[in-house]
Short mmCIF file of C-alpha atoms in Angstrom, two decimals:
data_model
loop_
_atom_site.label_atom_id
_atom_site.label_comp_id
_atom_site.label_asym_id
_atom_site.label_seq_id
_atom_site.Cartn_x
_atom_site.Cartn_y
_atom_site.Cartn_z
CA UNK A 218 -130.15 -110.25 22.74
CA UNK A 219 -133.14 -112.63 22.67
CA UNK A 220 -136.09 -112.39 25.01
CA UNK A 221 -135.06 -115.39 27.10
CA UNK A 222 -131.61 -113.95 27.79
CA UNK A 223 -133.09 -110.54 28.63
CA UNK A 224 -135.60 -112.03 31.08
CA UNK A 225 -132.93 -114.19 32.68
CA UNK A 226 -130.68 -111.18 33.22
CA UNK A 227 -133.49 -109.18 34.82
CA UNK A 228 -134.39 -111.98 37.22
CA UNK A 229 -130.72 -112.63 38.04
CA UNK A 230 -130.25 -108.92 38.75
CA UNK A 231 -133.42 -108.72 40.86
CA UNK A 232 -132.45 -111.86 42.76
CA UNK A 233 -129.52 -110.04 44.34
CA UNK A 234 -132.14 -108.13 46.34
CA UNK A 235 -133.29 -111.53 47.62
CA UNK A 236 -129.69 -112.18 48.69
CA UNK A 237 -128.72 -108.95 50.41
CA UNK A 238 -132.05 -107.90 51.93
CA UNK A 239 -131.66 -110.73 54.42
CA UNK A 240 -128.70 -108.85 55.89
CA UNK A 241 -130.67 -105.64 56.41
CA UNK A 242 -133.67 -107.39 57.94
CA UNK A 243 -131.97 -110.00 60.10
CA UNK A 244 -128.79 -108.18 61.13
CA UNK A 245 -129.23 -104.40 60.83
CA UNK A 246 -132.89 -104.01 61.78
CA UNK A 247 -133.56 -106.95 64.09
CA UNK A 248 -130.91 -109.01 65.83
CA UNK A 249 -127.94 -106.63 65.97
CA UNK A 250 -129.77 -103.85 67.91
CA UNK A 251 -131.34 -106.37 70.31
CA UNK A 252 -128.17 -108.41 70.81
CA UNK A 253 -126.04 -105.27 71.11
CA UNK A 254 -128.26 -103.92 73.87
CA UNK A 255 -128.65 -107.19 75.81
CA UNK A 256 -125.25 -108.85 75.30
CA UNK A 257 -122.42 -106.79 73.82
CA UNK A 258 -123.31 -103.50 75.58
CA UNK A 259 -125.05 -104.97 78.59
CA UNK A 260 -124.67 -102.65 81.59
CA UNK A 261 -124.36 -99.39 79.63
CA UNK A 262 -127.06 -96.70 80.07
CA UNK A 263 -129.93 -97.01 77.59
CA UNK A 264 -129.26 -93.56 76.10
CA UNK A 265 -125.61 -94.48 75.52
CA UNK A 266 -126.58 -97.68 73.73
CA UNK A 267 -128.93 -95.77 71.42
CA UNK A 268 -126.13 -93.27 70.76
CA UNK A 269 -123.65 -96.06 69.91
CA UNK A 270 -126.11 -97.68 67.53
CA UNK A 271 -126.77 -94.38 65.78
CA UNK A 272 -123.03 -93.68 65.60
CA UNK A 273 -122.29 -97.08 64.05
CA UNK A 274 -124.88 -96.56 61.30
CA UNK A 275 -123.62 -93.01 60.75
CA UNK A 276 -119.98 -94.11 60.41
CA UNK A 277 -120.86 -96.71 57.80
CA UNK A 278 -122.91 -94.18 55.85
CA UNK A 279 -120.14 -91.58 56.06
CA UNK A 280 -117.63 -94.05 54.59
CA UNK A 281 -119.86 -94.74 51.59
CA UNK A 282 -120.68 -91.06 51.21
CA UNK A 283 -116.98 -90.33 50.69
CA UNK A 284 -116.28 -93.33 48.43
CA UNK A 285 -119.47 -93.65 46.34
CA UNK A 286 -118.93 -91.07 43.56
CA UNK A 287 -115.31 -92.11 43.04
CA UNK A 288 -116.16 -95.82 42.97
CA UNK A 289 -118.96 -95.30 40.47
CA UNK A 290 -116.69 -93.34 38.17
CA UNK A 291 -113.94 -95.98 38.32
CA UNK A 292 -116.52 -98.67 37.50
CA UNK A 293 -117.80 -96.80 34.44
CA UNK A 294 -114.34 -95.94 33.13
CA UNK A 295 -113.03 -99.48 33.44
CA UNK A 296 -116.21 -101.48 32.91
CA UNK A 297 -115.68 -103.18 36.27
CA UNK A 298 -118.99 -102.77 38.10
CA UNK A 299 -119.28 -106.49 38.80
CA UNK A 300 -115.69 -107.00 40.10
CA UNK A 301 -115.97 -104.01 42.44
CA UNK A 302 -119.39 -105.18 43.58
CA UNK A 303 -117.91 -108.62 44.31
CA UNK A 304 -115.25 -107.03 46.52
CA UNK A 305 -117.81 -105.22 48.66
CA UNK A 306 -120.03 -108.30 48.90
CA UNK A 307 -117.01 -110.25 50.16
CA UNK A 308 -116.30 -107.56 52.77
CA UNK A 309 -119.91 -107.58 53.96
CA UNK A 310 -120.15 -111.36 54.14
CA UNK A 311 -116.85 -111.74 56.04
CA UNK A 312 -117.68 -108.97 58.53
CA UNK A 313 -121.10 -110.52 59.18
CA UNK A 314 -119.38 -113.82 59.90
CA UNK A 315 -117.08 -111.88 62.23
CA UNK A 316 -120.05 -110.96 64.44
CA UNK A 317 -120.37 -114.64 65.37
CA UNK A 318 -117.10 -114.58 67.36
CA UNK A 319 -117.43 -111.29 69.27
CA UNK A 320 -117.64 -111.96 73.01
CA UNK A 321 -119.93 -110.60 75.70
CA UNK A 322 -119.21 -107.01 76.69
CA UNK A 323 -117.05 -106.38 73.60
CA UNK A 324 -119.33 -103.69 72.20
CA UNK A 325 -116.44 -101.86 70.50
CA UNK A 326 -115.55 -104.94 68.41
CA UNK A 327 -119.22 -105.53 67.65
CA UNK A 328 -119.53 -101.97 66.36
CA UNK A 329 -116.36 -102.38 64.26
CA UNK A 330 -117.58 -105.59 62.57
CA UNK A 331 -121.04 -104.10 62.09
CA UNK A 332 -119.68 -100.96 60.41
CA UNK A 333 -117.57 -103.06 58.01
CA UNK A 334 -120.56 -105.25 57.18
CA UNK A 335 -122.79 -102.24 56.46
CA UNK A 336 -120.03 -100.65 54.32
CA UNK A 337 -119.89 -103.88 52.32
CA UNK A 338 -123.66 -103.86 51.87
CA UNK A 339 -123.88 -100.19 50.88
CA UNK A 340 -120.80 -100.29 48.65
CA UNK A 341 -122.12 -103.27 46.68
CA UNK A 342 -125.42 -101.45 46.18
CA UNK A 343 -123.69 -98.65 44.23
CA UNK A 344 -122.87 -101.09 41.45
CA UNK A 345 -126.01 -103.15 41.82
CA UNK A 346 -128.25 -100.09 41.36
CA UNK A 347 -126.25 -98.89 38.35
CA UNK A 348 -126.59 -102.29 36.66
CA UNK A 349 -130.33 -101.58 36.31
CA UNK A 350 -129.64 -99.70 33.07
CA UNK A 351 -127.70 -102.73 31.75
CA UNK A 352 -130.55 -105.19 32.22
CA UNK A 353 -133.64 -103.07 31.43
CA UNK A 354 -134.89 -100.34 29.10
CA UNK A 355 -136.35 -97.09 30.41
CA UNK A 356 -139.96 -98.21 29.85
CA UNK A 357 -139.40 -101.21 32.15
CA UNK A 358 -137.34 -99.47 34.87
CA UNK A 359 -140.29 -99.20 37.29
CA UNK A 360 -141.31 -102.85 36.97
CA UNK A 361 -137.79 -104.31 37.11
CA UNK A 362 -136.76 -102.10 40.05
CA UNK A 363 -139.94 -103.03 41.91
CA UNK A 364 -139.32 -106.71 41.15
CA UNK A 365 -135.96 -106.44 42.89
CA UNK A 366 -137.41 -104.85 46.02
CA UNK A 367 -140.32 -107.31 46.02
CA UNK A 368 -137.99 -110.31 45.88
CA UNK A 369 -135.84 -108.65 48.54
CA UNK A 370 -138.70 -108.40 51.00
CA UNK A 371 -139.84 -111.94 50.29
CA UNK A 372 -136.36 -113.49 50.60
CA UNK A 373 -135.42 -111.35 53.56
CA UNK A 374 -138.67 -112.24 55.26
CA UNK A 375 -138.23 -115.98 54.72
CA UNK A 376 -134.70 -116.03 56.16
CA UNK A 377 -135.76 -113.77 59.00
CA UNK A 378 -138.62 -116.15 59.86
CA UNK A 379 -136.13 -119.03 59.91
CA UNK A 380 -133.78 -117.09 62.20
CA UNK A 381 -136.65 -116.17 64.52
CA UNK A 382 -137.51 -119.86 64.81
CA UNK A 383 -133.84 -120.59 65.41
CA UNK A 384 -133.66 -118.14 68.32
CA UNK A 385 -137.01 -119.05 69.86
CA UNK A 386 -136.49 -122.81 69.70
CA UNK A 387 -132.70 -123.32 69.81
CA UNK A 388 -133.06 -126.86 71.18
CA UNK A 389 -134.78 -127.93 67.96
CA UNK A 390 -131.51 -127.22 66.16
CA UNK A 391 -129.23 -128.70 68.79
CA UNK A 392 -128.09 -125.32 70.13
CA UNK A 393 -127.38 -124.62 73.79
CA UNK A 394 -129.29 -121.35 74.20
CA UNK A 395 -130.58 -118.18 72.57
CA UNK A 396 -127.13 -116.58 72.55
CA UNK A 397 -125.75 -119.42 70.45
CA UNK A 398 -128.80 -119.22 68.19
CA UNK A 399 -128.28 -115.50 67.51
CA UNK A 400 -124.66 -116.18 66.58
CA UNK A 401 -125.85 -118.85 64.17
CA UNK A 402 -128.38 -116.39 62.74
CA UNK A 403 -125.53 -114.01 61.83
CA UNK A 404 -123.61 -116.88 60.20
CA UNK A 405 -126.62 -118.18 58.24
CA UNK A 406 -127.32 -114.65 56.97
CA UNK A 407 -123.76 -114.30 55.68
CA UNK A 408 -123.98 -117.62 53.82
CA UNK A 409 -127.40 -116.72 52.38
CA UNK A 410 -126.02 -113.40 51.10
CA UNK A 411 -123.06 -115.09 49.42
CA UNK A 412 -124.92 -118.02 47.85
CA UNK A 413 -127.85 -116.11 46.38
CA UNK A 414 -125.53 -113.51 44.83
CA UNK A 415 -124.30 -116.17 42.40
CA UNK A 416 -127.04 -115.71 39.71
CA UNK A 417 -125.95 -112.10 39.21
CA UNK A 418 -122.30 -113.12 38.69
CA UNK A 419 -123.29 -115.80 36.18
CA UNK A 420 -125.91 -114.13 34.02
CA UNK A 421 -125.83 -110.33 34.26
CA UNK A 422 -123.68 -108.68 31.59
CA UNK A 423 -122.63 -105.07 32.02
CA UNK A 424 -122.16 -102.84 29.01
CA UNK A 425 -118.67 -102.48 27.59
CA UNK A 426 -116.95 -99.18 28.56
CA UNK A 427 -116.27 -96.48 25.99
CA UNK A 428 -112.58 -97.43 25.96
CA UNK A 429 -112.04 -100.58 23.92
CA UNK A 430 -108.96 -101.52 25.99
CA UNK A 431 -109.00 -101.19 29.75
CA UNK A 432 -106.11 -98.92 30.80
CA UNK A 433 -103.71 -99.74 33.67
CA UNK A 434 -105.25 -99.25 37.09
CA UNK A 435 -103.30 -96.07 37.97
CA UNK A 436 -104.27 -94.54 34.64
CA UNK A 437 -107.86 -95.57 35.34
CA UNK A 438 -107.73 -93.79 38.70
CA UNK A 439 -106.47 -90.56 37.12
CA UNK A 440 -109.10 -90.71 34.40
CA UNK A 441 -111.78 -91.39 36.99
CA UNK A 442 -110.83 -88.33 39.05
CA UNK A 443 -111.06 -86.15 35.96
CA UNK A 444 -114.38 -87.72 34.98
CA UNK A 445 -115.71 -87.31 38.52
CA UNK A 446 -115.04 -83.58 38.35
CA UNK A 447 -116.79 -83.38 34.96
CA UNK A 448 -119.75 -85.40 36.24
CA UNK A 449 -120.14 -83.07 39.21
CA UNK A 450 -120.25 -80.11 36.83
CA UNK A 451 -122.72 -82.02 34.64
CA UNK A 452 -125.06 -82.64 37.58
CA UNK A 453 -124.94 -78.96 38.52
CA UNK A 454 -126.07 -78.11 34.96
CA UNK A 455 -128.91 -80.66 34.99
CA UNK A 456 -131.48 -79.00 37.25
CA UNK A 457 -133.82 -81.99 37.17
CA UNK A 458 -131.05 -84.29 38.45
CA UNK A 459 -129.64 -82.18 41.28
CA UNK A 460 -133.10 -81.13 42.45
CA UNK A 461 -134.16 -84.77 42.61
CA UNK A 462 -130.95 -85.70 44.45
CA UNK A 463 -131.55 -82.96 47.01
CA UNK A 464 -135.13 -84.14 47.57
CA UNK A 465 -133.93 -87.73 47.82
CA UNK A 466 -131.30 -86.68 50.37
CA UNK A 467 -134.05 -85.58 52.75
CA UNK A 468 -136.85 -88.08 52.33
CA UNK A 469 -134.72 -91.23 52.09
CA UNK A 470 -133.00 -90.17 55.30
CA UNK A 471 -136.36 -90.21 57.04
CA UNK A 472 -137.19 -93.61 55.60
CA UNK A 473 -133.80 -95.17 56.44
CA UNK A 474 -133.93 -93.76 59.95
CA UNK A 475 -137.31 -95.35 60.59
CA UNK A 476 -135.94 -98.68 59.34
CA UNK A 477 -132.66 -98.82 61.28
CA UNK A 478 -133.89 -97.29 64.55
CA UNK A 479 -137.37 -98.85 64.81
CA UNK A 480 -136.41 -101.85 66.93
CA UNK A 481 -134.35 -99.78 69.35
CA UNK A 482 -137.25 -97.30 69.60
CA UNK A 483 -139.59 -100.15 70.49
CA UNK A 484 -137.14 -101.35 73.14
CA UNK A 485 -137.00 -97.89 74.76
CA UNK A 486 -140.80 -97.99 75.05
CA UNK A 487 -140.53 -101.30 76.89
CA UNK A 488 -142.05 -103.55 74.21
CA UNK A 489 -141.04 -107.23 74.48
CA UNK A 490 -138.60 -108.70 71.96
CA UNK A 491 -141.12 -111.15 70.49
CA UNK A 492 -143.52 -108.29 69.66
CA UNK A 493 -140.77 -106.41 67.82
CA UNK A 494 -139.79 -109.54 65.90
CA UNK A 495 -143.39 -110.24 64.88
CA UNK A 496 -143.76 -106.64 63.71
CA UNK A 497 -140.70 -106.97 61.48
CA UNK A 498 -142.11 -110.16 59.94
CA UNK A 499 -145.35 -108.33 59.21
CA UNK A 500 -143.42 -105.53 57.48
CA UNK A 501 -141.49 -107.97 55.28
CA UNK A 502 -144.46 -109.92 53.98
CA UNK A 503 -146.69 -106.87 53.49
CA UNK A 504 -143.87 -105.11 51.62
CA UNK A 505 -143.48 -107.93 49.06
CA UNK A 506 -146.80 -107.42 47.20
CA UNK A 507 -146.80 -103.69 48.00
CA UNK A 508 -143.47 -103.15 46.21
CA UNK A 509 -144.78 -104.94 43.10
CA UNK A 510 -147.96 -102.85 43.27
CA UNK A 511 -145.91 -99.65 43.41
CA UNK A 512 -144.20 -100.74 40.18
CA UNK A 513 -147.63 -100.77 38.54
CA UNK A 514 -148.49 -97.40 40.12
CA UNK A 515 -145.25 -95.95 38.74
CA UNK A 516 -146.12 -97.05 35.22
CA UNK A 517 -149.75 -95.94 35.48
CA UNK A 518 -149.45 -92.59 37.27
CA UNK A 519 -145.73 -91.81 37.24
CA UNK A 520 -142.93 -92.63 39.67
CA UNK A 521 -142.89 -89.12 41.12
CA UNK A 522 -146.55 -89.24 42.20
CA UNK A 523 -146.05 -92.68 43.69
CA UNK A 524 -143.12 -91.45 45.80
CA UNK A 525 -145.07 -88.40 47.02
CA UNK A 526 -147.91 -90.63 48.18
CA UNK A 527 -145.40 -92.80 50.02
CA UNK A 528 -143.80 -89.79 51.75
CA UNK A 529 -147.19 -88.50 52.93
CA UNK A 530 -148.02 -91.94 54.27
CA UNK A 531 -144.73 -92.08 56.18
CA UNK A 532 -145.47 -88.74 57.85
CA UNK A 533 -148.79 -90.09 59.12
CA UNK A 534 -147.09 -93.22 60.42
CA UNK A 535 -144.40 -91.19 62.22
CA UNK A 536 -147.01 -89.21 64.15
CA UNK A 537 -148.88 -92.40 65.06
CA UNK A 538 -145.64 -94.09 66.17
CA UNK A 539 -144.82 -91.21 68.51
CA UNK A 540 -148.21 -91.64 70.19
CA UNK A 541 -148.36 -95.42 70.56
CA UNK A 542 -148.34 -97.02 73.99
CA UNK A 543 -149.24 -100.69 73.38
CA UNK A 544 -147.26 -103.41 71.66
CA UNK A 545 -150.20 -104.38 69.41
CA UNK A 546 -150.10 -100.86 67.90
CA UNK A 547 -146.61 -101.67 66.71
CA UNK A 548 -148.10 -104.42 64.50
CA UNK A 549 -150.41 -102.02 62.68
CA UNK A 550 -147.61 -99.53 62.18
CA UNK A 551 -145.35 -102.30 60.88
CA UNK A 552 -147.97 -103.19 58.28
CA UNK A 553 -148.25 -99.51 57.35
CA UNK A 554 -144.49 -99.23 56.88
CA UNK A 555 -144.55 -102.33 54.67
CA UNK A 556 -147.15 -100.75 52.39
CA UNK A 557 -144.84 -97.88 51.37
CA UNK A 558 -141.24 -98.84 52.18
CA UNK A 559 -140.31 -100.91 49.15
CA UNK A 560 -142.39 -98.80 46.80
CA UNK A 561 -140.67 -95.53 47.68
CA UNK A 562 -137.24 -97.14 47.33
CA UNK A 563 -138.05 -98.89 44.04
CA UNK A 564 -139.63 -95.86 42.37
CA UNK A 565 -136.79 -93.59 43.55
CA UNK A 566 -134.26 -95.87 41.87
CA UNK A 567 -136.23 -96.16 38.63
CA UNK A 568 -137.08 -92.42 38.49
CA UNK A 569 -133.42 -91.51 38.90
CA UNK A 570 -132.37 -94.05 36.27
CA UNK A 571 -134.74 -92.36 33.79
CA UNK A 572 -133.20 -88.92 34.46
CA UNK A 573 -129.49 -89.67 33.96
CA UNK A 574 -127.22 -90.46 30.98
CA UNK A 575 -127.27 -94.26 30.87
CA UNK A 576 -123.67 -94.59 29.68
CA UNK A 577 -122.61 -92.86 32.90
CA UNK A 578 -124.91 -94.82 35.20
CA UNK A 579 -122.17 -95.95 37.56
CA UNK A 580 -120.89 -92.49 38.40
CA UNK A 581 -124.37 -90.94 38.55
CA UNK A 582 -125.53 -93.71 40.85
CA UNK A 583 -122.39 -93.06 42.86
CA UNK A 584 -123.74 -89.60 43.62
CA UNK A 585 -127.16 -91.11 44.24
CA UNK A 586 -125.78 -93.48 46.86
CA UNK A 587 -123.51 -90.78 48.27
CA UNK A 588 -126.42 -88.47 48.98
CA UNK A 589 -128.64 -91.27 50.21
CA UNK A 590 -126.06 -92.50 52.69
CA UNK A 591 -124.81 -89.09 53.72
CA UNK A 592 -128.42 -88.35 54.60
CA UNK A 593 -128.46 -91.49 56.75
CA UNK A 594 -125.79 -89.85 58.92
CA UNK A 595 -128.21 -87.14 60.03
CA UNK A 596 -131.31 -89.20 60.75
CA UNK A 597 -129.97 -91.73 63.31
CA UNK A 598 -127.98 -88.99 65.03
CA UNK A 599 -131.09 -86.80 65.08
CA UNK A 600 -133.21 -89.51 66.72
CA UNK A 601 -130.49 -90.48 69.19
CA UNK A 602 -129.40 -86.91 69.94
CA UNK A 603 -132.85 -85.39 70.42
CA UNK A 604 -133.91 -88.41 72.45
CA UNK A 605 -130.85 -88.15 74.70
CA UNK A 606 -131.14 -84.37 75.21
CA UNK A 607 -134.87 -84.39 75.87
CA UNK A 608 -135.02 -87.71 77.65
CA UNK A 609 -137.92 -88.66 75.36
CA UNK A 610 -137.50 -91.09 72.43
CA UNK A 611 -140.87 -89.91 71.14
CA UNK A 612 -139.55 -86.39 70.50
CA UNK A 613 -136.52 -87.87 68.76
CA UNK A 614 -138.79 -89.79 66.40
CA UNK A 615 -140.96 -86.75 65.65
CA UNK A 616 -137.85 -84.88 64.47
CA UNK A 617 -137.90 -87.15 61.41
CA UNK A 618 -141.03 -85.33 60.17
CA UNK A 619 -138.87 -82.39 59.09
CA UNK A 620 -136.91 -84.65 56.75
CA UNK A 621 -140.06 -86.02 55.09
CA UNK A 622 -141.62 -82.56 54.72
CA UNK A 623 -138.58 -80.95 53.09
CA UNK A 624 -137.94 -83.95 50.84
CA UNK A 625 -141.55 -84.10 49.68
CA UNK A 626 -141.66 -80.39 48.87
CA UNK A 627 -138.44 -80.53 46.83
CA UNK A 628 -139.60 -83.64 44.96
CA UNK A 629 -142.85 -81.90 44.09
CA UNK A 630 -140.72 -79.19 42.40
CA UNK A 631 -138.81 -81.74 40.25
CA UNK A 632 -139.81 -81.53 36.55
CA UNK A 633 -140.98 -84.79 34.99
CA UNK A 634 -137.98 -84.89 32.64
#
C-alpha cells in the first residue's frame, strides 16, 4: 500500500468521528435533554425527568453491553465490520429522524426513539474502533486515534453552532418557532451523520478474515459463539488486558456520565438554556486542539500517563462543579472538560489497540465497548438515584468521584505491555 492510499484511509476513518460526533453533541448532550424536559415530558416532576433521562441512557448502554462481544466476534470471523457498522449507522440515523415527528407530551415515544438512536451510535462504534488496526500501525495509534477525536469535536462543534443559530433565530430560516427549529436540528443532525460517513465506506479497507471463503451466516454464528468463548478465556489469561478493561470500566463511566448528564444538571441548578448551550460550544472547540495535543503527549510520555493526568483533572472538575452557583462558572468548567475529554478517550482507544492481538481486533473491541457501555449504566443511574434520594443534584454528581478514583488506581496498576 502506497503512502497516499494509507493517508487517505486514515483520514477517511478519522472523518467518521466528524460525522457521528454531531449526534452526541447536538442530540444526546444538548437538545434532547432540554427538549425532553420542556416539551415531551412537560408537567412531570423534575426528579422524574432526570430519572427517565438516566434510564434511557442506561437502556441503550445495556443493549450494547449484551451485543458488543458477539457482534465483534461475528465481524472478525466473517470480515464484515463495515457491513455491520453500516446497519447500525442506518438504525441511528433513522431513529434520529424519528425524533422529528414525536408530539408534545409523548415522552415514552421520545425515549424509545432516543434509545434506538443511541444503540445505533454505540453499535457502529464497535466496528469503527476496531478498524483502527486496519488503517494504522501500532506506532501511529495515538496520533490517528487523536485525529479522529479532534475531527469529531470540530465537526460536532460546527454543526452544533449551526443548530444553536437555528433555534435562536428560527425566523431567519423560515421556521415558525423554536419548537420547529429543534425538530429541524434533529433532522439536520441525522443527515450530517449519514452524509459524512461516506468517506469511510469508499476508502477504508478492512483486513481479510482468516477464512478465505466466508461461510454461510448460520455457520458464521456458530463459529462466532465458539470464538467468543475462546476470546473470553484469552482475556482472562492476559492480565494486562483484563486489568486495563476493569480500569476503563470505572473511569470511562465517570467521563460518560459527566457528558450525558451535564446539561440536565445545569437545568436543575436553574441555569438558563443559552448559558448551557454556550458552555457546550466552549467544550467542543477547546476539545479539538486538546485531543490532538493528547496524541502528542501519548507518543512522548505514554498513553497510560496521559490518561492518568486526564482522570485527575476530571476529579478536580467534579468537585468544582458540585460547588458552583453561577452560570459563568459553568463556562470555565466546560473549558476544563474540553481540555481532557477527547484526550482520555483517544488515548484509551489507542492504548487498548496496542495491548490486543490485532487479528482479533473486532472481538476484543467488542469487549472494550461492552465494558465501556455497561459502565455507562451505573453512572447516570447513580447521579439520578442519589440526587432523587437526597434531594440534592450536587451529591449525585459527587458520587462520580468514586468511579474516577477506582479507575485511576486500577489503571496505575496496568503494566506497560
